[in-house]
PDB file of C-alpha atoms in Angstrom:
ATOM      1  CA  UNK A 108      -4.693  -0.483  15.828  1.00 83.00           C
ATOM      2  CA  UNK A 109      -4.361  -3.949  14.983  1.00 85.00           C
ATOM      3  CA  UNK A 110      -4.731  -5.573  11.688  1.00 86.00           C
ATOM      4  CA  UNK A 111      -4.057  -9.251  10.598  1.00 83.00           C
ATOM      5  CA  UNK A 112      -1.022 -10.118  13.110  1.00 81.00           C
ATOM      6  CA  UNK A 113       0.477  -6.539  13.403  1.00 78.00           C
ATOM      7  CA  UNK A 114       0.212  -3.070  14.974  1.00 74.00           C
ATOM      8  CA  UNK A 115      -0.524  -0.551  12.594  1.00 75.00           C
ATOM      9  CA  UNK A 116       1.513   2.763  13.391  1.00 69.00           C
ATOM     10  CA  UNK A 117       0.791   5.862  11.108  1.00 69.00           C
ATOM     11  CA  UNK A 118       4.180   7.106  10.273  1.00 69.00           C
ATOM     12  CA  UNK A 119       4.259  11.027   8.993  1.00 67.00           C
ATOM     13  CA  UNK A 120       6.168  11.200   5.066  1.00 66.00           C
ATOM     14  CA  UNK A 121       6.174  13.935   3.013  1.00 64.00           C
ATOM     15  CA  UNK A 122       4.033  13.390  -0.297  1.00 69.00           C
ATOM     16  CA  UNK A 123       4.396  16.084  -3.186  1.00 66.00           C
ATOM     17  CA  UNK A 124       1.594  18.608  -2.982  1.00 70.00           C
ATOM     18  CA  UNK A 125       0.940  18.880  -6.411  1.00 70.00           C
ATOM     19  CA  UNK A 126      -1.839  15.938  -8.715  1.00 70.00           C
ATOM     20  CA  UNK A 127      -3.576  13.388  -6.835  1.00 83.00           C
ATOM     21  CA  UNK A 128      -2.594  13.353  -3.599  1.00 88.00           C
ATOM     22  CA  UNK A 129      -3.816   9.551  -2.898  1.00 91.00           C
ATOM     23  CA  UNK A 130      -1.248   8.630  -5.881  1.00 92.00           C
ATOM     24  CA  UNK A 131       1.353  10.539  -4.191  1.00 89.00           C
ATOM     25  CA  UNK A 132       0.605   8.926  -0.920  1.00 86.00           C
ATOM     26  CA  UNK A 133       0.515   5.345  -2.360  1.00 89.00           C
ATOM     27  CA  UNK A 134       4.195   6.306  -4.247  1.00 88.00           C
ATOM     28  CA  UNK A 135       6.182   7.060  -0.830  1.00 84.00           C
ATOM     29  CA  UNK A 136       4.987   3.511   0.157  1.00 83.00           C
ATOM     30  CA  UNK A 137       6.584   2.535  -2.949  1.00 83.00           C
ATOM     31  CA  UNK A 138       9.510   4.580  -3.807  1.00 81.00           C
ATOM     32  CA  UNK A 139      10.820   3.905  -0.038  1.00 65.00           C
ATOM     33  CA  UNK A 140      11.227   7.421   0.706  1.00 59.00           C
ATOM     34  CA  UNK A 141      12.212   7.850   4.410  1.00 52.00           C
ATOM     35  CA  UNK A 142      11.052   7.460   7.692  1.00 54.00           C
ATOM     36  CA  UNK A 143       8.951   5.093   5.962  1.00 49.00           C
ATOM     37  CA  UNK A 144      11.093   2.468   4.968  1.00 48.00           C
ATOM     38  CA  UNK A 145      12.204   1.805   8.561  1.00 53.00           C
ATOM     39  CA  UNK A 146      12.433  -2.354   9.179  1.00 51.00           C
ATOM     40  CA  UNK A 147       9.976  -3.860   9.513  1.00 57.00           C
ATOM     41  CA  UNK A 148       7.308  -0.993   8.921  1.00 64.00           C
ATOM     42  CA  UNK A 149       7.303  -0.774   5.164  1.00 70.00           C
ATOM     43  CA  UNK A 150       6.280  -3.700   4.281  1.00 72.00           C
ATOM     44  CA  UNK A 151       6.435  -2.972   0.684  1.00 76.00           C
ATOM     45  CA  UNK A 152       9.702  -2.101   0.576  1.00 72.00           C
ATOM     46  CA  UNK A 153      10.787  -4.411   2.772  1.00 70.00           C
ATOM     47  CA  UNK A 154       9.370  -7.695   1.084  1.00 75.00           C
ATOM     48  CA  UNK A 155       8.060  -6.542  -2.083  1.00 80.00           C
ATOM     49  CA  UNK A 156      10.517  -4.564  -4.216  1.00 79.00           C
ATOM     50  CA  UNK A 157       9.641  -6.568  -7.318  1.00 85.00           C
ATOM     51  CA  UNK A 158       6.285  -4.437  -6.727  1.00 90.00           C
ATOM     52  CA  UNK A 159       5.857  -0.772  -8.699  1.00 93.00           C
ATOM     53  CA  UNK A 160       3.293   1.404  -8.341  1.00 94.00           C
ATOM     54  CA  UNK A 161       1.574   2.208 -11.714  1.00 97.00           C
ATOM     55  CA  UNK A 162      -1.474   4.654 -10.586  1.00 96.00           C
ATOM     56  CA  UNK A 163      -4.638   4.885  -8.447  1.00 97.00           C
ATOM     57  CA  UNK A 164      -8.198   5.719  -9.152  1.00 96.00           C
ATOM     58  CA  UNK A 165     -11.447   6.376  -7.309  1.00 96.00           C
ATOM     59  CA  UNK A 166     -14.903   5.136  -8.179  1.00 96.00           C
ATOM     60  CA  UNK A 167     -17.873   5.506  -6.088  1.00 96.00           C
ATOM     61  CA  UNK A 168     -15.850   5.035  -2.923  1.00 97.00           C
ATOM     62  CA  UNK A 169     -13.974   2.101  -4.436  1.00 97.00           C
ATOM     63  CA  UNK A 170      -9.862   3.368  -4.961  1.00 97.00           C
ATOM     64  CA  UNK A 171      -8.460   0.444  -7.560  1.00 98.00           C
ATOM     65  CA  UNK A 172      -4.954   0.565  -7.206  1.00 97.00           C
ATOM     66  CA  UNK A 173      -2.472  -0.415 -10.248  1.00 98.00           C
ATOM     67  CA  UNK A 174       0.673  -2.248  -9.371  1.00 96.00           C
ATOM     68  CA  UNK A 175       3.441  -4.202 -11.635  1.00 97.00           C
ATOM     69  CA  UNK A 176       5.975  -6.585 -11.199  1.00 94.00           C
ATOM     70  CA  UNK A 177       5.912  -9.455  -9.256  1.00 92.00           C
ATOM     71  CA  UNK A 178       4.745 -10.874  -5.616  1.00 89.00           C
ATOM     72  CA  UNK A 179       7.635 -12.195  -3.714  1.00 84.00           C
ATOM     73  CA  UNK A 180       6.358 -15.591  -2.002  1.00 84.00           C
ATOM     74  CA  UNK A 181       4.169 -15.134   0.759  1.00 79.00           C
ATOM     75  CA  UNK A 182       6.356 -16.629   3.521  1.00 78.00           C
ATOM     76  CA  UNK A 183       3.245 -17.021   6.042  1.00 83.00           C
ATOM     77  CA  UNK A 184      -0.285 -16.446   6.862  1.00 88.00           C
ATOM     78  CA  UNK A 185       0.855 -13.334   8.746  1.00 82.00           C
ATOM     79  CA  UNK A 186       2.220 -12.301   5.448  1.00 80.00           C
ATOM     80  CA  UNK A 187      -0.504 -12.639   2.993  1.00 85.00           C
ATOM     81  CA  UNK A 188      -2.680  -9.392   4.377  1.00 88.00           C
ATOM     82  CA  UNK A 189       0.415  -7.023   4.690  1.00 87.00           C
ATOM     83  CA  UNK A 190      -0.090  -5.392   1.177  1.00 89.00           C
ATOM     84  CA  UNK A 191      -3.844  -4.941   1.299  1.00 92.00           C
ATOM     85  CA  UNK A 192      -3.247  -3.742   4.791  1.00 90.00           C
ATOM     86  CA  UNK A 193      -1.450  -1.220   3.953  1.00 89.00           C
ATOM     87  CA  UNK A 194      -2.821  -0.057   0.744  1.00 93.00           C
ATOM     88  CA  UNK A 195      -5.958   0.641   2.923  1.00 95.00           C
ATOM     89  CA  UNK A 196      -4.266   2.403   5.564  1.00 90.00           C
ATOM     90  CA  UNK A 197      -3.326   4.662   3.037  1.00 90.00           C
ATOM     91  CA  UNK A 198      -6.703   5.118   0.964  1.00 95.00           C
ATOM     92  CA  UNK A 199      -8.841   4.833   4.247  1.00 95.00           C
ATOM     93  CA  UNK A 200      -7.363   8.478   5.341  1.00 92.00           C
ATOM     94  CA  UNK A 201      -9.463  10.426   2.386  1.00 92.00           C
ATOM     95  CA  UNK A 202     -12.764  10.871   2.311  1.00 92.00           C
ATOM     96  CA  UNK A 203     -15.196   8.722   1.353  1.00 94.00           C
ATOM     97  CA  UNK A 204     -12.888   5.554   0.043  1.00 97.00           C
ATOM     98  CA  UNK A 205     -14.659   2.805   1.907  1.00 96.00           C
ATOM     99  CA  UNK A 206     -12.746  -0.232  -0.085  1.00 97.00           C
ATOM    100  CA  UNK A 207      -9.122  -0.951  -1.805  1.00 97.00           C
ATOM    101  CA  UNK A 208      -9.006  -3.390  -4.926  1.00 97.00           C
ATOM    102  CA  UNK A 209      -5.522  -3.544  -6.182  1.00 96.00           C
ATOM    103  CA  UNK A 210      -4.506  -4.979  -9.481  1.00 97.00           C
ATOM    104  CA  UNK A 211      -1.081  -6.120 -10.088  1.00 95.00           C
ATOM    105  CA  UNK A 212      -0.550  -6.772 -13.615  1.00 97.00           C
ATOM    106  CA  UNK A 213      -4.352  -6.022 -14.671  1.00 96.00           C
ATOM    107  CA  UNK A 214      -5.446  -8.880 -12.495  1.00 96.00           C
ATOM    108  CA  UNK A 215      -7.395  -8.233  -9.513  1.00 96.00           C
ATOM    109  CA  UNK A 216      -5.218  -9.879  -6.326  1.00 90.00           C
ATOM    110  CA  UNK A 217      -7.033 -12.051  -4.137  1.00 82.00           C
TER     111      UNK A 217
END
């Protein structure tokens, strides 16, 4: 489907089976484990390596997701969405998550 400027293509990754599942989802985004971190797919990886994954929770449908580090410069407007997008992609496949918020550093990213 499309989202902001790009295609979004589901790519299958192996995710340990044991915790929170959504966590260990949202860390092979992160971590760069492959056949996600194929050019340009992974955005994260790709772009934003100054970006670590801290945790994820759930609140009435809401998943807030913690990151740390640092944004790289957003080099366009195509750009900017890229992280949300696929924070979502990820959150949107469990049940009942109808919204992402992420926070990188405590602050809520706009």
């Amino acid at each position: 489907k499309k989202r902001g400027c790009d295609q979004v293509y589901m790519a299958e990754a192996w995710a340990r089976a044991d915790g929170d599942m959504l966590a260990n989802h949202m860390k092979v985004l992160f971590d760069g484990i492959v056949p996600v971190d194929f050019y340009p797919g992974n955005y994260v990886r790709v772009s934003q390596r100054a970006l670590k994954f801290v945790g994820v929770s759930v609140e009435k449908g809401v998943a807030h997701v913690s990151l740390a580090g640092e944004i790289n410069p957003i080099q366009s407007a195509c750009e900017k969405p890229r992280l949300q997008i696929q924070l979502e992609e990820i959150a949107f496949q469990y049940p009942g998550i109808t919204k992402v918020e992420a926070f990188l550093n405590g602050e809520l990213l706009r």
